[in-house]
PDB file of C-alpha atoms in Angstrom:
ATOM      1  CA  GLN A 217     -17.674 -12.748 -12.582  1.00 85.00           C
ATOM      2  CA  THR A 218     -14.801 -11.840 -10.288  1.00 91.00           C
ATOM      3  CA  VAL A 219     -14.498 -13.875  -7.109  1.00 96.00           C
ATOM      4  CA  VAL A 220     -12.557 -13.019  -3.956  1.00 97.00           C
ATOM      5  CA  THR A 221     -10.545 -16.074  -2.959  1.00 98.00           C
ATOM      6  CA  GLN A 222      -9.473 -17.258   0.491  1.00 98.00           C
ATOM      7  CA  GLU A 223      -8.106 -20.538   1.762  1.00 98.00           C
ATOM      8  CA  PRO A 224     -11.083 -22.587   3.015  1.00 97.00           C
ATOM      9  CA  SER A 225      -9.210 -23.756   6.070  1.00 97.00           C
ATOM     10  CA  PHE A 226      -5.897 -23.440   7.847  1.00 97.00           C
ATOM     11  CA  SER A 227      -4.419 -24.776  11.034  1.00 97.00           C
ATOM     12  CA  VAL A 228      -1.746 -23.371  13.313  1.00 97.00           C
ATOM     13  CA  SER A 229      -0.103 -24.536  16.506  1.00 97.00           C
ATOM     14  CA  PRO A 230      -0.485 -22.444  19.642  1.00 97.00           C
ATOM     15  CA  GLY A 231       2.269 -19.835  19.601  1.00 97.00           C
ATOM     16  CA  GLY A 232       2.819 -20.304  15.891  1.00 97.00           C
ATOM     17  CA  THR A 233       2.491 -17.899  12.989  1.00 98.00           C
ATOM     18  CA  VAL A 234      -0.039 -18.178  10.191  1.00 98.00           C
ATOM     19  CA  THR A 235      -0.717 -16.054   7.135  1.00 98.00           C
ATOM     20  CA  LEU A 236      -4.144 -16.062   5.527  1.00 98.00           C
ATOM     21  CA  THR A 237      -4.524 -14.585   2.069  1.00 98.00           C
ATOM     22  CA  CYS A 238      -7.180 -12.792   0.038  1.00 98.00           C
ATOM     23  CA  GLY A 239      -6.927 -12.783  -3.729  1.00 97.00           C
ATOM     24  CA  LEU A 240      -8.921 -12.102  -6.854  1.00 97.00           C
ATOM     25  CA  SER A 241      -9.894 -14.722  -9.413  1.00 95.00           C
ATOM     26  CA  SER A 242      -8.763 -12.255 -12.052  1.00 92.00           C
ATOM     27  CA  GLY A 243      -6.233  -9.598 -11.241  1.00 92.00           C
ATOM     28  CA  SER A 244      -4.235  -8.572  -8.225  1.00 96.00           C
ATOM     29  CA  VAL A 245      -5.269  -7.151  -4.888  1.00 97.00           C
ATOM     30  CA  SER A 246      -3.650  -3.816  -4.167  1.00 96.00           C
ATOM     31  CA  THR A 247      -4.119  -1.124  -1.558  1.00 96.00           C
ATOM     32  CA  ASN A 248      -6.582   0.472  -3.979  1.00 96.00           C
ATOM     33  CA  TYR A 249      -9.074  -2.205  -2.928  1.00 96.00           C
ATOM     34  CA  TYR A 250      -8.781  -1.112   0.725  1.00 97.00           C
ATOM     35  CA  PRO A 251      -8.639  -4.726   1.981  1.00 98.00           C
ATOM     36  CA  SER A 252     -10.189  -5.240   5.400  1.00 98.00           C
ATOM     37  CA  TRP A 253     -10.373  -8.310   7.614  1.00 98.00           C
ATOM     38  CA  TYR A 254     -13.107  -9.547   9.951  1.00 98.00           C
ATOM     39  CA  GLN A 255     -13.113 -12.262  12.588  1.00 98.00           C
ATOM     40  CA  GLN A 256     -16.250 -14.241  13.344  1.00 98.00           C
ATOM     41  CA  THR A 257     -16.797 -16.820  16.037  1.00 97.00           C
ATOM     42  CA  PRO A 258     -19.861 -19.098  15.982  1.00 94.00           C
ATOM     43  CA  GLY A 259     -23.078 -17.317  16.853  1.00 94.00           C
ATOM     44  CA  GLN A 260     -21.478 -13.884  16.874  1.00 97.00           C
ATOM     45  CA  ALA A 261     -21.506 -10.913  14.544  1.00 97.00           C
ATOM     46  CA  PRO A 262     -18.260 -10.230  12.674  1.00 97.00           C
ATOM     47  CA  ARG A 263     -15.601  -8.190  14.438  1.00 97.00           C
ATOM     48  CA  THR A 264     -13.395  -5.778  12.523  1.00 97.00           C
ATOM     49  CA  LEU A 265      -9.683  -6.605  12.764  1.00 97.00           C
ATOM     50  CA  ILE A 266      -7.795  -4.768  10.031  1.00 97.00           C
ATOM     51  CA  TYR A 267      -8.712  -2.005   7.600  1.00 97.00           C
ATOM     52  CA  SER A 268      -7.026  -0.149   4.765  1.00 96.00           C
ATOM     53  CA  THR A 269      -4.668  -3.088   4.279  1.00 97.00           C
ATOM     54  CA  ASN A 270      -2.710  -2.810   7.514  1.00 97.00           C
ATOM     55  CA  THR A 271      -4.418  -0.644  10.153  1.00 97.00           C
ATOM     56  CA  ARG A 272      -5.573  -2.476  13.263  1.00 97.00           C
ATOM     57  CA  SER A 273      -9.024  -1.629  14.519  1.00 96.00           C
ATOM     58  CA  SER A 274      -9.321  -0.310  18.058  1.00 95.00           C
ATOM     59  CA  GLY A 275      -8.630  -2.950  20.675  1.00 96.00           C
ATOM     60  CA  VAL A 276      -7.189  -5.520  18.274  1.00 97.00           C
ATOM     61  CA  PRO A 277      -4.023  -7.164  19.629  1.00 96.00           C
ATOM     62  CA  ASP A 278      -0.808  -6.420  17.787  1.00 96.00           C
ATOM     63  CA  ARG A 279      -0.315 -10.095  16.993  1.00 97.00           C
ATOM     64  CA  PHE A 280      -2.703  -9.414  14.102  1.00 98.00           C
ATOM     65  CA  SER A 281      -1.190  -7.604  11.133  1.00 98.00           C
ATOM     66  CA  GLY A 282      -2.184  -6.938   7.551  1.00 98.00           C
ATOM     67  CA  SER A 283      -0.160  -6.501   4.398  1.00 98.00           C
ATOM     68  CA  ILE A 284       0.011  -7.036   0.657  1.00 98.00           C
ATOM     69  CA  LEU A 285       2.003 -10.146  -0.241  1.00 97.00           C
ATOM     70  CA  GLY A 286       2.614 -10.463  -3.933  1.00 94.00           C
ATOM     71  CA  ASN A 287      -0.769 -10.094  -5.617  1.00 96.00           C
ATOM     72  CA  LYS A 288      -2.867 -10.773  -2.523  1.00 98.00           C
ATOM     73  CA  ALA A 289      -3.862  -9.137   0.731  1.00 98.00           C
ATOM     74  CA  ALA A 290      -2.657 -11.020   3.773  1.00 98.00           C
ATOM     75  CA  LEU A 291      -3.584 -11.356   7.424  1.00 98.00           C
ATOM     76  CA  THR A 292      -0.798 -12.635   9.655  1.00 98.00           C
ATOM     77  CA  ILE A 293      -1.303 -13.872  13.189  1.00 98.00           C
ATOM     78  CA  THR A 294       1.963 -14.050  15.122  1.00 98.00           C
ATOM     79  CA  GLY A 295       1.879 -16.083  18.317  1.00 97.00           C
ATOM     80  CA  ALA A 296      -1.530 -17.654  17.740  1.00 97.00           C
ATOM     81  CA  GLN A 297      -3.695 -18.229  20.767  1.00 97.00           C
ATOM     82  CA  ALA A 298      -6.518 -20.667  21.336  1.00 96.00           C
ATOM     83  CA  ASP A 299      -9.150 -17.962  21.146  1.00 95.00           C
ATOM     84  CA  ASP A 300      -7.945 -17.000  17.673  1.00 97.00           C
ATOM     85  CA  GLU A 301      -9.765 -20.103  16.443  1.00 97.00           C
ATOM     86  CA  SER A 302     -12.426 -18.442  14.276  1.00 97.00           C
ATOM     87  CA  ASP A 303     -13.576 -17.776  10.760  1.00 98.00           C
ATOM     88  CA  TYR A 304     -11.751 -14.947   9.025  1.00 98.00           C
ATOM     89  CA  TYR A 305     -13.176 -12.957   6.136  1.00 98.00           C
ATOM     90  CA  CYS A 306     -11.594 -10.390   3.897  1.00 98.00           C
ATOM     91  CA  ALA A 307     -13.560  -7.661   2.159  1.00 98.00           C
ATOM     92  CA  LEU A 308     -12.531  -5.642  -0.864  1.00 97.00           C
ATOM     93  CA  TYR A 309     -13.940  -2.329  -1.998  1.00 96.00           C
ATOM     94  CA  MET A 310     -14.450  -2.711  -5.754  1.00 94.00           C
ATOM     95  CA  GLY A 311     -15.322   0.938  -6.376  1.00 91.00           C
ATOM     96  CA  SER A 312     -18.599   2.737  -7.138  1.00 92.00           C
ATOM     97  CA  GLY A 313     -20.041   1.677  -3.799  1.00 92.00           C
ATOM     98  CA  ILE A 314     -19.657  -2.034  -4.509  1.00 94.00           C
ATOM     99  CA  TRP A 315     -18.074  -4.494  -2.074  1.00 95.00           C
ATOM    100  CA  MET A 316     -17.129  -8.150  -2.158  1.00 97.00           C
ATOM    101  CA  PHE A 317     -16.354 -10.593   0.638  1.00 98.00           C
ATOM    102  CA  GLY A 318     -14.095 -13.580   0.332  1.00 98.00           C
ATOM    103  CA  GLY A 319     -15.444 -17.016   1.106  1.00 97.00           C
ATOM    104  CA  GLY A 320     -13.751 -17.066   4.488  1.00 98.00           C
ATOM    105  CA  THR A 321     -11.013 -19.140   6.126  1.00 98.00           C
ATOM    106  CA  LYS A 322     -11.736 -21.428   9.042  1.00 98.00           C
ATOM    107  CA  LEU A 323      -8.699 -21.253  11.325  1.00 98.00           C
ATOM    108  CA  THR A 324      -8.021 -24.087  13.727  1.00 98.00           C
ATOM    109  CA  VAL A 325      -5.531 -23.657  16.555  1.00 97.00           C
ATOM    110  CA  LEU A 326      -4.198 -27.031  17.666  1.00 91.00           C
TER     111      LEU A 326
ATOM    112  CA  GLU B  23     -21.370   4.898  21.742  1.00 95.00           C
ATOM    113  CA  VAL B  24     -22.239   3.793  18.223  1.00 97.00           C
ATOM    114  CA  GLN B  25     -24.895   1.081  18.113  1.00 98.00           C
ATOM    115  CA  LEU B  26     -26.707  -0.709  15.318  1.00 98.00           C
ATOM    116  CA  VAL B  27     -29.703  -2.555  16.728  1.00 98.00           C
ATOM    117  CA  GLN B  28     -31.525  -4.935  14.430  1.00 98.00           C
ATOM    118  CA  SER B  29     -35.071  -6.192  14.643  1.00 98.00           C
ATOM    119  CA  GLY B  30     -35.818  -9.613  16.063  1.00 98.00           C
ATOM    120  CA  ALA B  31     -35.875 -13.041  14.490  1.00 98.00           C
ATOM    121  CA  GLU B  32     -38.577 -13.740  11.940  1.00 98.00           C
ATOM    122  CA  VAL B  33     -40.299 -16.973  10.920  1.00 98.00           C
ATOM    123  CA  LYS B  34     -42.307 -16.666   7.732  1.00 98.00           C
ATOM    124  CA  LYS B  35     -43.755 -18.885   5.036  1.00 97.00           C
ATOM    125  CA  PRO B  36     -42.352 -18.834   1.505  1.00 97.00           C
ATOM    126  CA  GLY B  37     -44.283 -16.350  -0.560  1.00 97.00           C
ATOM    127  CA  GLU B  38     -44.853 -13.938   2.314  1.00 98.00           C
ATOM    128  CA  PRO B  39     -43.399 -10.421   2.396  1.00 98.00           C
ATOM    129  CA  LEU B  40     -40.909  -9.318   5.057  1.00 98.00           C
ATOM    130  CA  LYS B  41     -39.146  -6.142   6.163  1.00 98.00           C
ATOM    131  CA  ILE B  42     -36.357  -6.154   8.736  1.00 98.00           C
ATOM    132  CA  SER B  43     -34.718  -3.129  10.284  1.00 98.00           C
ATOM    133  CA  CYS B  44     -31.459  -1.724  11.586  1.00 98.00           C
ATOM    134  CA  LYS B  45     -31.580   1.297  13.905  1.00 98.00           C
ATOM    135  CA  GLY B  46     -28.471   3.390  14.339  1.00 98.00           C
ATOM    136  CA  SER B  47     -27.656   5.503  17.365  1.00 97.00           C
ATOM    137  CA  GLY B  48     -24.710   7.357  18.880  1.00 97.00           C
ATOM    138  CA  TYR B  49     -23.670   9.028  15.622  1.00 97.00           C
ATOM    139  CA  SER B  50     -24.972  11.130  12.744  1.00 97.00           C
ATOM    140  CA  PHE B  51     -27.021   8.443  11.005  1.00 97.00           C
ATOM    141  CA  SER B  52     -27.477  10.392   7.763  1.00 97.00           C
ATOM    142  CA  SER B  53     -23.746  10.689   7.148  1.00 96.00           C
ATOM    143  CA  TYR B  54     -22.671   7.033   7.012  1.00 97.00           C
ATOM    144  CA  TRP B  55     -23.442   4.315   4.484  1.00 97.00           C
ATOM    145  CA  ILE B  56     -25.244   1.260   5.871  1.00 97.00           C
ATOM    146  CA  ALA B  57     -24.685  -2.141   4.257  1.00 98.00           C
ATOM    147  CA  TRP B  58     -26.613  -5.393   4.466  1.00 98.00           C
ATOM    148  CA  VAL B  59     -24.756  -8.708   4.601  1.00 98.00           C
ATOM    149  CA  ARG B  60     -26.226 -12.193   4.288  1.00 98.00           C
ATOM    150  CA  GLN B  61     -24.898 -15.323   5.961  1.00 98.00           C
ATOM    151  CA  MET B  62     -26.655 -18.528   5.000  1.00 98.00           C
ATOM    152  CA  PRO B  63     -26.477 -21.416   7.472  1.00 97.00           C
ATOM    153  CA  GLY B  64     -22.912 -22.685   7.713  1.00 96.00           C
ATOM    154  CA  LYS B  65     -21.746 -20.367   4.928  1.00 97.00           C
ATOM    155  CA  GLY B  66     -19.746 -17.182   4.509  1.00 97.00           C
ATOM    156  CA  LEU B  67     -20.564 -13.491   4.415  1.00 98.00           C
ATOM    157  CA  GLU B  68     -22.157 -12.072   1.264  1.00 98.00           C
ATOM    158  CA  TRP B  69     -22.437  -8.343   0.601  1.00 98.00           C
ATOM    159  CA  MET B  70     -25.978  -7.564  -0.561  1.00 98.00           C
ATOM    160  CA  GLY B  71     -26.067  -3.822  -0.957  1.00 98.00           C
ATOM    161  CA  ILE B  72     -25.584  -0.471   0.678  1.00 97.00           C
ATOM    162  CA  ILE B  73     -27.513   2.758   1.208  1.00 97.00           C
ATOM    163  CA  TYR B  74     -26.554   6.320   2.097  1.00 97.00           C
ATOM    164  CA  PRO B  75     -29.237   7.654   4.440  1.00 97.00           C
ATOM    165  CA  GLY B  76     -28.506  11.264   3.563  1.00 95.00           C
ATOM    166  CA  ASP B  77     -29.917  10.951   0.054  1.00 95.00           C
ATOM    167  CA  SER B  78     -31.037   7.285  -0.156  1.00 96.00           C
ATOM    168  CA  ASP B  79     -28.388   6.546  -2.810  1.00 97.00           C
ATOM    169  CA  THR B  80     -28.426   2.737  -3.010  1.00 97.00           C
ATOM    170  CA  ARG B  81     -26.140   0.177  -4.621  1.00 97.00           C
ATOM    171  CA  TYR B  82     -26.805  -3.550  -4.967  1.00 97.00           C
ATOM    172  CA  SER B  83     -24.708  -6.610  -5.551  1.00 96.00           C
ATOM    173  CA  PRO B  84     -25.655  -8.100  -8.939  1.00 95.00           C
ATOM    174  CA  SER B  85     -26.540 -11.278  -7.045  1.00 95.00           C
ATOM    175  CA  PHE B  86     -29.229  -9.477  -5.050  1.00 97.00           C
ATOM    176  CA  GLN B  87     -30.434  -6.794  -7.478  1.00 97.00           C
ATOM    177  CA  GLY B  88     -34.176  -7.276  -7.989  1.00 97.00           C
ATOM    178  CA  GLN B  89     -34.383  -9.834  -5.181  1.00 97.00           C
ATOM    179  CA  VAL B  90     -34.487  -7.422  -2.233  1.00 98.00           C
ATOM    180  CA  THR B  91     -35.075  -3.732  -1.583  1.00 98.00           C
ATOM    181  CA  ILE B  92     -32.935  -1.599   0.685  1.00 98.00           C
ATOM    182  CA  SER B  93     -34.470   1.575   2.055  1.00 98.00           C
ATOM    183  CA  VAL B  94     -34.068   4.045   4.871  1.00 98.00           C
ATOM    184  CA  ASP B  95     -36.062   6.389   7.076  1.00 97.00           C
ATOM    185  CA  LYS B  96     -33.521   8.886   8.281  1.00 96.00           C
ATOM    186  CA  SER B  97     -36.078  10.616  10.499  1.00 97.00           C
ATOM    187  CA  ILE B  98     -35.934   7.579  12.786  1.00 97.00           C
ATOM    188  CA  SER B  99     -32.330   6.572  11.973  1.00 98.00           C
ATOM    189  CA  THR B 100     -33.403   3.219  10.575  1.00 98.00           C
ATOM    190  CA  ALA B 101     -32.399   1.234   7.517  1.00 98.00           C
ATOM    191  CA  TYR B 102     -34.498  -1.582   6.097  1.00 98.00           C
ATOM    192  CA  LEU B 103     -34.104  -4.731   4.058  1.00 98.00           C
ATOM    193  CA  GLN B 104     -37.255  -6.107   2.515  1.00 98.00           C
ATOM    194  CA  TRP B 105     -38.555  -8.934   0.399  1.00 98.00           C
ATOM    195  CA  SER B 106     -41.822  -8.840  -1.501  1.00 98.00           C
ATOM    196  CA  THR B 107     -41.943 -12.639  -1.728  1.00 98.00           C
ATOM    197  CA  LEU B 108     -39.741 -14.747   0.500  1.00 98.00           C
ATOM    198  CA  LYS B 109     -38.201 -17.988  -0.720  1.00 97.00           C
ATOM    199  CA  ALA B 110     -36.998 -20.879   1.381  1.00 97.00           C
ATOM    200  CA  SER B 111     -33.500 -20.055   0.149  1.00 97.00           C
ATOM    201  CA  ASP B 112     -33.711 -16.650   1.884  1.00 98.00           C
ATOM    202  CA  THR B 113     -33.319 -18.441   5.207  1.00 98.00           C
ATOM    203  CA  ALA B 114     -30.203 -16.848   6.679  1.00 98.00           C
ATOM    204  CA  MET B 115     -28.764 -14.482   9.230  1.00 98.00           C
ATOM    205  CA  TYR B 116     -28.743 -10.901   8.013  1.00 98.00           C
ATOM    206  CA  TYR B 117     -26.368  -8.286   9.372  1.00 98.00           C
ATOM    207  CA  CYS B 118     -26.322  -4.553   8.894  1.00 98.00           C
ATOM    208  CA  ALA B 119     -22.966  -2.825   9.075  1.00 98.00           C
ATOM    209  CA  ARG B 120     -21.833   0.781   9.017  1.00 98.00           C
ATOM    210  CA  GLN B 121     -19.220   1.829   6.501  1.00 95.00           C
ATOM    211  CA  ASP B 122     -16.629   4.153   8.025  1.00 89.00           C
ATOM    212  CA  GLY B 123     -17.020   7.840   7.325  1.00 81.00           C
ATOM    213  CA  ALA B 124     -13.403   8.703   6.645  1.00 81.00           C
ATOM    214  CA  ALA B 125     -13.119   7.124   3.177  1.00 82.00           C
ATOM    215  CA  LEU B 126     -11.058   4.268   4.599  1.00 82.00           C
ATOM    216  CA  PHE B 127     -13.584   1.822   3.187  1.00 90.00           C
ATOM    217  CA  TYR B 128     -14.320  -0.717   5.847  1.00 94.00           C
ATOM    218  CA  PHE B 129     -17.212  -1.731   8.074  1.00 96.00           C
ATOM    219  CA  ASP B 130     -16.537  -0.310  11.505  1.00 95.00           C
ATOM    220  CA  TRP B 131     -19.716  -1.254  13.387  1.00 97.00           C
ATOM    221  CA  TRP B 132     -22.002  -4.245  12.997  1.00 98.00           C
ATOM    222  CA  GLY B 133     -25.531  -5.023  14.103  1.00 98.00           C
ATOM    223  CA  GLN B 134     -26.228  -8.141  16.132  1.00 98.00           C
ATOM    224  CA  GLY B 135     -27.936  -9.868  13.212  1.00 98.00           C
ATOM    225  CA  THR B 136     -31.509 -10.851  12.367  1.00 98.00           C
ATOM    226  CA  LEU B 137     -32.277 -14.508  11.749  1.00 98.00           C
ATOM    227  CA  VAL B 138     -34.833 -15.003   8.986  1.00 98.00           C
ATOM    228  CA  THR B 139     -36.424 -18.417   8.564  1.00 98.00           C
ATOM    229  CA  ALA B 140     -38.652 -19.045   5.573  1.00 98.00           C
ATOM    230  CA  SER B 141     -40.300 -22.421   5.882  1.00 96.00           C
ATOM    231  CA  SER B 142     -43.651 -23.948   5.096  1.00 93.00           C
TER     232      SER B 142
END
């Protein structure tokens, strides 16, 4: 059973840069999986950040960017701010109408 | 404006049936896939399944196949997630989400969530 992998937790200093990744337990993530990224703060529904690997959703600050790094999808936050402290989830489209979410990364800004 | 409005929180006993809903507005409901996503307390997002209201084509995650039923009534722009017999382990927040309609494969709008509590 394929699993979508993410770092369980990460920390970044205010103003710093952090890259979160999204991989597959078997195989590589490519643009063919249409990786997307979602931000969730406690008690709130997820918010769409990035889709189709590197396209920012409407209203998302340009400090958020997406890419493929090696065999993984990546979400980079440049100039992290306190309100970026959230859980971040990637989602991959596996084909034939099937999706998978990663386990999520809890980002701490301190 | 696109909106997905979910039904309210539910408290049920294990063994009881349950059906929760997700009503879409502000767009052509029949033309966009609607997914259901589970979030157990303190845990991550899990994709459960997806339905196309236009023809009720439905796909399930292997983890949820046979455990839940996803359906739709396009005449009232509403998708449903139902259980015939709830278990305590079904206690979770459930979100519906719209898949984009431009084959970019992402969830562009989310419902506010429905909290389901199954407890004796």
